[in-house]
Amino acid sequence: MIAVGFIGLGVMGGPMAANLVRAGYDVVGYNRSRSKVDDLVAAGGKAASSVAEAVRGADVIVTMLPDSPDVRTVVLGENGVLANASDGALLVDCSTIRPDVSRDVADAASGNGIRALDAPVSGGEQGAIDGTLSIMVGGPADAFDAAKPVLDVLGGTVVHVGPSGAGQTVKAANQLIVAGTIELVAESLVFLKAHGVDTEAAIRVLAGGLAGNRILDRKAAAMTSREFTPGFRVELHHKDLGIVTSAAREAGVVIPLGAAVAELMAALNARGDGALDHGALLKLVELLSGRA
Amino acid sequence: MIAVGFIGLGVMGGPMAANLVRAGYDVVGYNRSRSKVDDLVAAGGKAASSVAEAVRGADVIVTMLPDSPDVRTVVLGENGVLANASDGALLVDCSTIRPDVSRDVADAASGNGIRALDAPVSGGEQGAIDGTLSIMVGGPADAFDAAKPVLDVLGGTVVHVGPSGAGQTVKAANQLIVAGTIELVAESLVFLKAHGVDTEAAIRVLAGGLAGNRILDRKAAAMTSREFTPGFRVELHHKDLGIVTSAAREAGVVIPLGAAVAELMAALNARGDGALDHGALLKLVELLSGRA
């Protein structure tokens, strides 16, 4: 039985770890707040009371953490993953972090005899529960092949996109497109409502043409009824758009719409809506249009 | 047999008229350049040598014209549709024009005993050929019911979205979302390429997650291989974004991303790329990034 150490059992990590249990893996989970560990135990997993305990003896280590500093601490830190993992273990970091941090992690791992992949995901809580996430994977091809069976449990579309960091770069593009699409849909909905159009019918016909997208399919109805329970929080998408704009600037690529939506998400966050779902960009369009 | 007068047999109108012939309608077509009329005759339709000849005796009149002034001339003009159509005829304008012009047309038609619908479409040349267009219809409910069988031949998603002009308003939102999504995909592709990521693999995984959209499905591959044969021309999308920004301004709705992409499309058009497919927004991102 393959042993998986799973660190970070939040909104995304929790259901992902549970899916691995269901698929027959021996999953040992660790999370800062203990209640999430109890949930995993209830689902058939095992509890660890530290990172060290979760990763010791694991064949595969999966991390799902909020931000770059968390990954640095948990993976590279004193009592972290690399200090305790077995030689030859496979580290799969599903967190969305800066590409350069992913490269640092891969380098450090390699120095410890551990193969590392950056494998950020898209598809939200529902995708995590259903095991239908899109997973964009960066790292050596042999490590990807070794991790593929585990990743196939977690995701429906699992693609190796390049060397270490490439998964994060593709995830950055993903977050750019998602934020931009939510904003385009938000502008359209406020525009249509202002013109007295039946927005429910409009969403249906827009979704059927070249304007069709997952935001219209999955989020527009909640946005029109002003239902902003996350889902994916504004504060996290704001963090991700910081990664996008830095990575674009580093590469010398000019992203007019990406930069604009990063500012709009920053405004929404600065105004105190960081805990709402990112569909709340609608609120900001209303505010800018004197319709709040 | 139901008689259809069809005016405007271009890239979109040509295959739409041919689909009506195939569905058993008696289609009489008119187009300014005669070769398009010959194509319709070859497909089993009949030729008219004037607007008057096309609409005389028609039960249903379909117009598919480039812009607002064309619709004014063809429908309201001296030898136009209203001057020659039979009492009780149904006018279905599939052109993408200003909502206020659609309302003027509907008012004038009603004064002539003719029921009018604005019924702009989305889905491009392929959608027109396949009869799978999205059609957003504005006008009286009884006129919509009467036109529904004809519209169902032309489209896969046919939705009544409100009174006269509402179809155009939804089409404006459609063009906002389509232009914005193309730009978001263009920015992402240039960004990914600059970071050395395998863009083909990236498109696949982006399309599978919350970033998924029809532009990734249908246009991103052509964009990466810099294939910009239209499709839908930049100059037409530029025209449509003028409708979007005016209609938003009229309603007092602020559309930061819509306005930004309207300027980018305007730049592409001003630089002489009006005849290219709108996927050529990629060229502009490259240009802005010193990668042209």
Coordinates of C-alpha atoms in Angstrom, one line a residue:
Chain A
M1 CA 0.0 0.0 0.0
I2 CA 1.4 3.3 -1.1
A3 CA 1.9 5.8 1.8
V4 CA 0.9 9.4 1.2
G5 CA 1.8 12.3 3.6
F6 CA -0.8 15.1 3.1
I7 CA -0.1 18.5 4.5
G8 CA -2.8 21.2 4.3
L9 CA -6.3 19.9 4.7
G10 CA -8.3 23.1 4.0
V11 CA -11.2 23.7 1.6
M12 CA -9.2 22.1 -1.3
G13 CA -6.7 19.8 0.6
G14 CA -9.4 18.2 2.7
P15 CA -11.5 16.7 -0.1
M16 CA -8.3 15.9 -2.1
A17 CA -6.9 13.8 0.8
A18 CA -10.2 12.1 1.3
N19 CA -10.3 11.1 -2.4
L20 CA -6.8 9.5 -2.0
V21 CA -8.1 7.5 1.0
R22 CA -11.1 6.3 -1.2
A23 CA -8.7 5.3 -4.0
G24 CA -6.8 3.0 -1.6
Y25 CA -3.9 5.1 -0.5
D26 CA -2.6 5.0 3.1
V27 CA -3.0 8.7 3.8
V28 CA -1.5 10.4 6.9
G29 CA -2.6 14.0 7.2
Y30 CA -1.4 17.1 9.0
N31 CA -3.1 20.5 9.3
R32 CA -2.4 23.4 11.6
S33 CA -6.0 23.4 13.0
R34 CA -6.7 20.0 14.3
S35 CA -10.4 19.8 13.4
K36 CA -9.5 19.3 9.7
V37 CA -7.2 16.3 10.7
D38 CA -10.2 14.8 12.5
D39 CA -12.3 15.1 9.4
L40 CA -9.6 13.1 7.5
V41 CA -9.6 10.4 10.2
A42 CA -13.4 10.2 9.9
A43 CA -12.9 9.7 6.1
G44 CA -10.6 6.8 6.8
G45 CA -7.2 8.5 6.9
K46 CA -4.6 8.7 9.7
A47 CA -3.7 11.7 11.9
A48 CA -0.3 13.3 12.2
S49 CA 0.5 15.9 14.9
S50 CA 3.4 17.5 12.9
V51 CA 4.8 17.8 9.4
A52 CA 7.6 15.5 10.4
E53 CA 5.2 12.8 11.5
A54 CA 3.1 13.1 8.3
V55 CA 6.0 12.8 5.9
R56 CA 8.2 10.2 7.7
G57 CA 8.1 7.0 5.6
A58 CA 5.8 8.5 3.0
D59 CA 6.3 7.4 -0.7
V60 CA 4.5 10.5 -1.9
I61 CA 4.1 13.8 -0.1
V62 CA 1.3 16.2 -1.1
T63 CA 1.3 19.8 0.1
M64 CA -1.7 22.2 -0.4
L65 CA -0.9 25.5 1.3
P66 CA -2.1 29.1 1.0
D67 CA 1.0 31.0 -0.1
S68 CA 4.7 31.1 -1.0
P69 CA 6.0 31.7 2.6
D70 CA 3.9 28.8 3.9
V71 CA 5.5 26.4 1.4
R72 CA 9.0 27.7 2.2
T73 CA 8.4 27.1 5.9
V74 CA 6.7 23.7 5.6
V75 CA 9.0 22.3 3.0
L76 CA 12.3 24.0 3.6
G77 CA 12.0 24.8 7.3
E78 CA 13.8 23.2 10.2
N79 CA 11.3 20.5 11.0
G80 CA 9.9 20.6 7.5
V81 CA 9.3 18.1 4.7
L82 CA 12.9 17.9 3.3
A83 CA 14.4 17.4 6.8
N84 CA 12.1 14.4 7.4
A85 CA 11.2 12.8 4.1
S86 CA 12.7 9.5 3.1
D87 CA 15.3 9.3 0.4
G88 CA 13.6 8.8 -3.0
A89 CA 10.2 10.2 -1.9
L90 CA 8.1 12.3 -4.3
L91 CA 7.0 15.7 -3.3
V92 CA 3.9 17.1 -5.1
D93 CA 3.2 20.7 -4.2
C94 CA -0.4 21.6 -5.2
S95 CA -0.2 25.1 -3.7
T96 CA -0.4 28.2 -5.9
I97 CA 2.8 30.1 -5.3
R98 CA 5.5 32.1 -7.1
P99 CA 7.2 30.1 -9.9
D100 CA 10.7 31.0 -8.5
V101 CA 9.8 29.6 -5.1
S102 CA 8.7 26.4 -6.8
R103 CA 12.1 26.3 -8.5
D104 CA 13.9 26.9 -5.2
V105 CA 11.9 24.0 -3.6
A106 CA 12.7 21.7 -6.5
D107 CA 16.4 22.5 -6.2
A108 CA 16.5 22.0 -2.5
A109 CA 14.5 18.8 -2.8
S110 CA 16.9 17.4 -5.4
G111 CA 19.8 18.2 -3.0
N112 CA 18.1 15.9 -0.5
G113 CA 17.4 13.0 -2.9
I114 CA 13.8 14.0 -3.3
R115 CA 12.0 14.6 -6.6
A116 CA 9.6 17.6 -6.5
L117 CA 6.8 18.7 -8.8
D118 CA 4.8 22.0 -8.8
A119 CA 1.2 20.9 -9.4
P120 CA -1.2 23.8 -8.8
V121 CA -4.8 23.0 -9.5
S122 CA -7.9 24.7 -10.9
G123 CA -11.6 23.8 -10.5
G124 CA -12.4 25.0 -7.0
E125 CA -13.9 23.2 -4.1
Q126 CA -16.4 21.3 -6.3
G127 CA -13.6 20.1 -8.5
A128 CA -11.6 19.0 -5.5
I129 CA -14.6 17.0 -4.1
D130 CA -15.4 15.5 -7.5
G131 CA -11.8 14.7 -8.3
T132 CA -12.1 16.6 -11.6
L133 CA -9.5 19.3 -11.0
S134 CA -7.3 20.7 -13.8
I135 CA -3.7 20.1 -12.7
M136 CA -0.8 21.9 -14.4
V137 CA 2.4 20.1 -13.6
G138 CA 6.0 21.4 -13.7
G139 CA 9.1 19.3 -13.1
P140 CA 11.1 16.4 -14.5
A141 CA 9.2 14.0 -16.8
D142 CA 10.1 10.9 -14.7
A143 CA 8.8 12.5 -11.6
F144 CA 5.6 13.4 -13.5
D145 CA 5.2 9.8 -14.6
A146 CA 5.7 8.6 -11.1
A147 CA 3.1 11.0 -9.7
K148 CA 0.6 10.5 -12.5
P149 CA -1.5 7.8 -10.7
V150 CA -1.9 10.0 -7.6
L151 CA -2.7 13.1 -9.7
D152 CA -5.3 11.1 -11.7
V153 CA -7.2 10.5 -8.5
L154 CA -7.3 14.2 -7.8
G155 CA -7.9 15.6 -11.3
G156 CA -9.7 15.1 -14.6
T157 CA -7.2 17.0 -16.7
V158 CA -3.6 16.4 -15.6
V159 CA -1.0 17.9 -18.0
H160 CA 2.8 18.1 -17.8
V161 CA 3.5 21.6 -19.0
G162 CA 7.3 21.9 -18.6
P163 CA 10.2 22.1 -16.1
S164 CA 10.0 23.1 -12.4
G165 CA 8.0 26.3 -12.1
A166 CA 6.1 25.8 -15.3
G167 CA 3.0 24.5 -13.5
Q168 CA 3.0 27.8 -11.5
T169 CA 3.4 29.9 -14.6
V170 CA 0.4 28.1 -16.3
K171 CA -1.6 28.6 -13.0
A172 CA -0.7 32.3 -13.1
A173 CA -2.2 32.4 -16.7
N174 CA -5.2 30.5 -15.3
Q175 CA -5.8 33.1 -12.6
L176 CA -5.4 35.9 -15.1
I177 CA -8.1 34.4 -17.3
V178 CA -10.4 33.5 -14.5
A179 CA -10.3 37.0 -12.8
G180 CA -10.6 38.7 -16.2
T181 CA -13.6 36.5 -17.2
I182 CA -15.4 37.2 -13.9
E183 CA -14.9 40.9 -14.4
L184 CA -16.1 40.7 -18.1
V185 CA -19.2 38.8 -16.9
A186 CA -19.7 41.3 -14.0
E187 CA -19.5 44.3 -16.4
S188 CA -22.0 42.6 -18.8
L189 CA -24.5 41.7 -16.0
V190 CA -24.5 45.3 -14.6
F191 CA -24.8 46.6 -18.2
L192 CA -27.7 44.3 -19.1
K193 CA -29.6 45.0 -15.9
A194 CA -29.2 48.8 -16.4
H195 CA -30.8 48.3 -19.8
G196 CA -33.7 46.3 -18.3
V197 CA -32.8 43.1 -20.1
D198 CA -33.8 39.7 -18.6
T199 CA -30.3 38.6 -17.3
E200 CA -31.3 35.0 -16.8
A201 CA -32.3 34.6 -20.5
A202 CA -29.2 36.6 -21.5
I203 CA -26.8 34.3 -19.6
R204 CA -28.4 31.4 -21.3
V205 CA -27.9 32.7 -24.8
L206 CA -24.4 34.2 -24.1
A207 CA -23.3 30.8 -22.8
G208 CA -24.3 29.2 -26.1
G209 CA -22.1 31.3 -28.4
L210 CA -18.5 32.4 -28.8
A211 CA -18.8 34.3 -25.4
G212 CA -19.4 30.9 -23.6
N213 CA -17.2 30.2 -20.6
R214 CA -17.2 28.4 -17.2
I215 CA -17.9 31.6 -15.3
L216 CA -21.2 32.0 -17.2
D217 CA -21.9 28.3 -16.7
R218 CA -21.0 28.1 -13.0
K219 CA -21.0 31.5 -11.4
A220 CA -23.1 34.0 -13.3
A221 CA -26.4 32.9 -11.6
A222 CA -24.9 33.3 -8.1
M223 CA -23.5 36.7 -9.1
T224 CA -26.9 37.9 -10.4
S225 CA -28.5 36.8 -7.1
R226 CA -25.6 38.5 -5.2
E227 CA -24.6 35.2 -3.6
F228 CA -20.9 35.7 -2.7
T229 CA -20.2 32.9 -0.2
P230 CA -16.8 31.4 -1.2
G231 CA -15.9 29.4 -3.3
F232 CA -12.6 31.1 -3.9
R233 CA -11.8 34.1 -1.8
V234 CA -11.0 37.6 -3.1
E235 CA -8.0 37.8 -0.8
L236 CA -6.5 34.6 -2.4
H237 CA -7.2 35.7 -5.9
H238 CA -5.6 39.1 -5.1
K239 CA -2.5 37.3 -3.9
D240 CA -2.5 35.2 -7.1
L241 CA -2.8 38.3 -9.3
G242 CA 0.3 39.7 -7.5
I243 CA 2.1 36.6 -8.8
V244 CA 0.7 37.2 -12.3
T245 CA 1.8 40.8 -12.5
S246 CA 5.3 40.2 -11.1
A247 CA 5.8 37.2 -13.4
A248 CA 4.7 39.2 -16.5
R249 CA 6.9 42.1 -15.5
E250 CA 9.9 39.8 -15.1
A251 CA 9.4 38.4 -18.6
G252 CA 8.8 41.9 -20.0
V253 CA 5.3 41.0 -21.1
V254 CA 2.6 43.8 -21.1
I255 CA -0.8 42.6 -20.0
P256 CA -3.3 45.5 -20.1
L257 CA -6.4 43.6 -19.1
G258 CA -4.5 41.4 -16.6
A259 CA -3.1 44.5 -14.9
A260 CA -6.5 46.3 -14.9
V261 CA -8.3 43.3 -13.3
A262 CA -5.5 43.0 -10.7
E263 CA -6.2 46.6 -9.7
L264 CA -9.9 45.9 -9.5
M265 CA -9.4 42.8 -7.4
A266 CA -7.0 44.8 -5.2
A267 CA -9.7 47.5 -4.7
L268 CA -12.3 44.9 -3.7
N269 CA -9.8 43.4 -1.2
A270 CA -8.8 46.8 0.1
R271 CA -12.4 47.8 0.7
G272 CA -12.8 44.8 3.0
D273 CA -14.4 42.2 0.8
G274 CA -11.4 39.8 0.9
A275 CA -13.4 37.1 2.5
L276 CA -16.1 37.1 -0.2
D277 CA -16.1 34.9 -3.3
H278 CA -14.3 36.4 -6.3
G279 CA -17.6 36.8 -8.1
A280 CA -18.0 39.8 -5.8
L281 CA -16.2 41.8 -8.6
L282 CA -19.8 42.5 -9.5
K283 CA -20.2 44.6 -6.4
L284 CA -17.2 46.7 -7.5
V285 CA -18.7 47.3 -11.0
E286 CA -22.0 48.4 -9.3
L287 CA -20.0 50.6 -6.9
L288 CA -18.1 52.3 -9.8
S289 CA -21.4 52.7 -11.6
G290 CA -23.2 54.4 -8.7
R291 CA -25.5 51.4 -8.3
A292 CA -24.2 49.9 -5.0
Chain B
M1 CA -44.7 26.9 -48.7
I2 CA -43.5 29.9 -46.6
A3 CA -41.8 32.6 -48.6
V4 CA -38.6 34.2 -47.1
G5 CA -37.0 37.3 -48.5
F6 CA -33.3 37.3 -47.5
I7 CA -31.2 40.4 -47.8
G8 CA -27.5 40.3 -47.2
L9 CA -25.8 37.1 -48.4
G10 CA -22.3 37.6 -47.0
V11 CA -20.1 35.4 -44.9
M12 CA -22.9 34.9 -42.4
G13 CA -26.0 35.6 -44.5
G14 CA -25.0 33.2 -47.3
P15 CA -25.0 30.0 -45.3
M16 CA -28.0 31.1 -43.2
A17 CA -30.1 31.6 -46.4
A18 CA -28.8 28.2 -47.7
N19 CA -29.9 26.5 -44.5
L20 CA -33.4 28.0 -44.9
V21 CA -33.6 26.6 -48.5
R22 CA -32.5 23.1 -47.2
A23 CA -35.2 23.3 -44.5
G24 CA -37.9 23.7 -47.2
Y25 CA -38.5 27.5 -47.3
D26 CA -39.0 29.3 -50.5
V27 CA -36.0 31.7 -50.3
V28 CA -35.6 34.8 -52.5
G29 CA -32.2 36.4 -51.9
Y30 CA -30.8 39.8 -52.6
N31 CA -27.2 41.0 -52.2
R32 CA -25.4 44.1 -53.5
S33 CA -22.7 42.0 -55.2
R34 CA -24.4 39.6 -57.6
S35 CA -22.0 36.6 -57.1
K36 CA -23.5 35.9 -53.7
V37 CA -27.0 35.8 -55.2
D38 CA -25.7 33.2 -57.7
D39 CA -24.4 31.1 -54.8
L40 CA -27.8 31.1 -53.3
V41 CA -29.4 30.1 -56.6
A42 CA -26.9 27.2 -56.9
A43 CA -28.0 26.2 -53.4
G44 CA -31.7 26.0 -54.6
G45 CA -32.9 29.6 -53.8
K46 CA -34.2 32.3 -56.1
A47 CA -32.5 35.5 -57.2
A48 CA -33.9 39.0 -56.7
S49 CA -32.3 42.0 -58.3
S50 CA -33.5 44.5 -55.8
V51 CA -34.6 44.8 -52.1
A52 CA -38.1 45.4 -53.4
E53 CA -38.2 42.2 -55.4
A54 CA -36.8 40.1 -52.5
V55 CA -39.5 41.3 -50.0
R56 CA -42.6 41.6 -52.2
G57 CA -45.0 38.8 -51.1
A58 CA -42.6 37.4 -48.5
D59 CA -44.1 36.0 -45.3
V60 CA -40.8 36.5 -43.4
I61 CA -38.0 38.9 -44.3
V62 CA -34.5 38.3 -42.9
T63 CA -31.8 41.0 -43.1
M64 CA -28.1 40.4 -42.3
L65 CA -26.2 43.6 -42.9
P66 CA -22.9 45.1 -41.7
D67 CA -23.9 48.2 -39.7
S68 CA -26.6 50.5 -38.5
P69 CA -26.6 52.9 -41.6
D70 CA -27.1 49.8 -43.9
V71 CA -30.1 48.7 -41.9
R72 CA -31.6 52.2 -42.0
T73 CA -31.1 52.4 -45.7
V74 CA -32.3 48.9 -46.6
V75 CA -35.3 48.8 -44.2
L76 CA -36.4 52.4 -43.9
G77 CA -35.2 53.7 -47.3
E78 CA -37.3 54.8 -50.3
N79 CA -37.2 51.5 -52.1
G80 CA -36.6 49.6 -48.9
V81 CA -38.2 46.7 -47.0
L82 CA -41.0 48.7 -45.3
A83 CA -42.1 50.4 -48.6
N84 CA -42.5 47.0 -50.3
A85 CA -43.3 44.3 -47.7
S86 CA -46.8 42.8 -47.5
D87 CA -49.0 43.8 -44.6
G88 CA -48.6 41.4 -41.8
A89 CA -45.1 40.3 -42.8
L90 CA -42.5 39.5 -40.2
L91 CA -39.1 41.3 -40.3
V92 CA -36.2 39.5 -38.6
D93 CA -33.1 41.7 -38.5
C94 CA -30.0 39.5 -37.7
S95 CA -27.5 42.4 -38.2
T96 CA -25.5 43.6 -35.2
I97 CA -26.4 47.3 -34.9
R98 CA -27.2 50.0 -32.3
P99 CA -30.1 49.1 -30.0
D100 CA -31.7 52.5 -30.6
V101 CA -31.7 51.9 -34.4
S102 CA -33.4 48.5 -33.8
R103 CA -36.1 50.4 -31.8
D104 CA -36.5 52.9 -34.6
V105 CA -36.9 50.1 -37.1
A106 CA -39.5 48.3 -34.9
D107 CA -41.5 51.5 -34.5
A108 CA -41.5 52.3 -38.2
A109 CA -42.3 48.7 -39.1
S110 CA -45.2 48.7 -36.7
G111 CA -46.6 51.8 -38.4
N112 CA -46.5 49.9 -41.6
G113 CA -48.4 46.8 -40.2
I114 CA -45.2 44.8 -40.1
R115 CA -43.9 43.0 -36.9
A116 CA -40.1 43.4 -36.4
L117 CA -37.6 41.6 -34.3
D118 CA -33.9 42.4 -33.6
A119 CA -32.2 39.0 -33.7
P120 CA -28.4 39.4 -33.8
V121 CA -26.4 36.2 -33.8
S122 CA -23.2 34.8 -32.3
G123 CA -21.2 31.8 -33.3
G124 CA -19.3 32.9 -36.4
E125 CA -19.2 31.5 -40.0
Q126 CA -19.0 27.9 -38.7
G127 CA -22.1 28.4 -36.6
A128 CA -23.9 29.9 -39.6
I129 CA -22.9 27.0 -41.7
D130 CA -23.8 24.4 -39.1
G131 CA -27.1 26.2 -38.1
T132 CA -25.9 26.3 -34.5
L133 CA -25.8 30.0 -33.9
S134 CA -26.8 31.6 -30.6
I135 CA -29.6 34.1 -31.4
M136 CA -30.6 36.8 -29.0
V137 CA -34.0 38.1 -29.9
G138 CA -35.7 41.4 -28.9
G139 CA -39.3 42.4 -29.8
P140 CA -42.9 41.4 -29.0
A141 CA -43.5 37.9 -27.7
D142 CA -46.1 37.0 -30.4
A143 CA -43.6 38.0 -33.2
F144 CA -40.9 35.9 -31.5
D145 CA -43.3 32.9 -31.4
A146 CA -44.1 33.4 -35.1
A147 CA -40.4 33.7 -36.1
K148 CA -39.3 30.8 -33.8
P149 CA -39.4 28.0 -36.5
V150 CA -37.3 30.1 -38.9
L151 CA -34.8 31.0 -36.1
D152 CA -34.6 27.3 -35.1
V153 CA -33.3 26.5 -38.5
L154 CA -30.5 29.1 -38.2
G155 CA -29.5 28.6 -34.5
G156 CA -29.0 26.1 -31.8
T157 CA -29.7 28.5 -28.9
V158 CA -32.6 30.9 -29.6
V159 CA -33.7 33.0 -26.7
H160 CA -36.2 35.8 -26.4
V161 CA -34.4 38.3 -24.1
G162 CA -36.8 41.3 -24.0
P163 CA -38.5 44.1 -26.0
S164 CA -37.2 45.7 -29.2
G165 CA -33.5 46.5 -28.9
A166 CA -32.9 44.0 -26.1
G167 CA -31.4 41.5 -28.6
Q168 CA -28.8 44.2 -29.6
T169 CA -28.1 44.9 -26.0
V170 CA -27.3 41.3 -25.3
K171 CA -25.3 41.1 -28.5
A172 CA -23.3 44.1 -27.2
A173 CA -22.6 42.2 -24.0
N174 CA -21.6 39.2 -26.1
Q175 CA -19.1 41.3 -28.1
L176 CA -17.7 42.7 -24.9
I177 CA -17.1 39.2 -23.4
V178 CA -15.7 37.8 -26.7
A179 CA -13.2 40.7 -27.3
G180 CA -12.2 40.6 -23.6
T181 CA -11.7 36.8 -23.6
I182 CA -9.6 36.9 -26.8
E183 CA -7.4 39.6 -25.2
L184 CA -7.1 37.6 -21.9
V185 CA -6.1 34.5 -23.9
A186 CA -3.7 36.6 -26.0
E187 CA -2.0 38.0 -22.9
S188 CA -1.7 34.5 -21.4
L189 CA -0.2 33.0 -24.6
V190 CA 2.5 35.7 -24.9
F191 CA 3.2 35.4 -21.1
L192 CA 3.5 31.6 -21.3
K193 CA 5.7 31.7 -24.4
A194 CA 8.0 34.3 -22.8
H195 CA 8.4 31.9 -19.8
G196 CA 9.2 29.0 -22.2
V197 CA 6.1 27.0 -21.3
D198 CA 4.7 24.5 -23.8
T199 CA 1.7 26.6 -24.9
E200 CA -0.1 23.6 -26.6
A201 CA -0.1 21.7 -23.3
A202 CA -1.0 24.8 -21.4
I203 CA -4.1 25.5 -23.6
R204 CA -5.3 22.0 -22.9
V205 CA -5.1 22.2 -19.1
L206 CA -6.4 25.8 -19.0
A207 CA -9.4 24.7 -21.1
G208 CA -10.2 22.0 -18.5
G209 CA -10.5 24.3 -15.5
L210 CA -12.4 27.4 -14.4
A211 CA -10.5 29.4 -17.1
G212 CA -12.2 27.3 -19.8
N213 CA -13.9 29.2 -22.6
R214 CA -14.8 29.0 -26.3
I215 CA -11.8 31.1 -27.3
L216 CA -9.4 28.5 -25.8
D217 CA -11.5 25.7 -27.5
R218 CA -11.8 27.3 -30.9
K219 CA -9.2 30.1 -31.5
A220 CA -6.2 29.7 -29.2
A221 CA -4.5 27.1 -31.5
A222 CA -4.8 29.4 -34.5
M223 CA -3.6 32.3 -32.4
T224 CA -0.4 30.4 -31.3
S225 CA 0.3 29.5 -34.9
R226 CA -0.4 33.1 -35.9
E227 CA -3.2 32.2 -38.3
F228 CA -5.3 35.3 -38.6
T229 CA -7.5 34.6 -41.6
P230 CA -11.1 35.7 -40.7
G231 CA -13.4 34.4 -39.2
F232 CA -14.6 37.7 -37.7
R233 CA -12.8 40.8 -38.8
V234 CA -11.1 43.3 -36.4
E235 CA -12.9 46.2 -38.2
L236 CA -16.3 44.7 -37.4
H237 CA -15.5 43.9 -33.8
H238 CA -14.1 47.5 -33.5
K239 CA -17.5 48.8 -34.8
D240 CA -19.3 46.5 -32.3
L241 CA -17.2 47.8 -29.4
G242 CA -18.2 51.3 -30.3
I243 CA -21.8 50.2 -29.8
V244 CA -20.8 48.6 -26.4
T245 CA -19.1 51.7 -25.0
S246 CA -21.9 54.1 -26.1
A247 CA -24.6 51.8 -24.7
A248 CA -22.7 51.5 -21.4
R249 CA -22.1 55.2 -21.2
E250 CA -25.8 55.9 -22.0
A251 CA -26.8 53.6 -19.1
G252 CA -24.2 55.1 -16.8
V253 CA -22.4 51.8 -16.4
V254 CA -18.6 51.8 -16.0
I255 CA -16.9 48.9 -17.8
P256 CA -13.1 49.1 -17.1
L257 CA -12.2 45.9 -19.0
G258 CA -14.7 46.6 -21.8
A259 CA -13.3 50.1 -22.3
A260 CA -9.7 48.8 -22.3
V261 CA -10.3 46.1 -24.8
A262 CA -12.2 48.5 -27.0
E263 CA -9.1 50.8 -27.1
L264 CA -6.8 47.8 -27.9
M265 CA -9.1 46.7 -30.7
A266 CA -9.2 50.3 -32.0
A267 CA -5.4 50.3 -32.0
L268 CA -5.2 47.1 -33.9
N269 CA -7.7 48.5 -36.4
A270 CA -5.9 51.9 -36.7
R271 CA -2.6 50.1 -37.3
G272 CA -4.1 48.6 -40.5
D273 CA -5.0 45.1 -39.2
G274 CA -8.8 45.6 -39.7
A275 CA -9.1 42.8 -42.2
L276 CA -7.5 40.2 -39.9
D277 CA -9.4 37.9 -37.6
H278 CA -10.0 39.4 -34.1
G279 CA -7.6 36.8 -32.8
A280 CA -4.9 39.2 -34.0
L281 CA -5.2 40.9 -30.7
L282 CA -2.2 38.6 -30.0
K283 CA -0.2 40.6 -32.4
L284 CA -0.9 43.8 -30.4
V285 CA 0.2 42.2 -27.1
E286 CA 3.4 41.1 -28.8
L287 CA 3.9 44.6 -30.2
L288 CA 3.3 46.2 -26.8
S289 CA 5.8 43.7 -25.3
G290 CA 8.5 44.3 -27.8
R291 CA 8.1 40.9 -29.3
A292 CA 6.6 41.7 -32.7

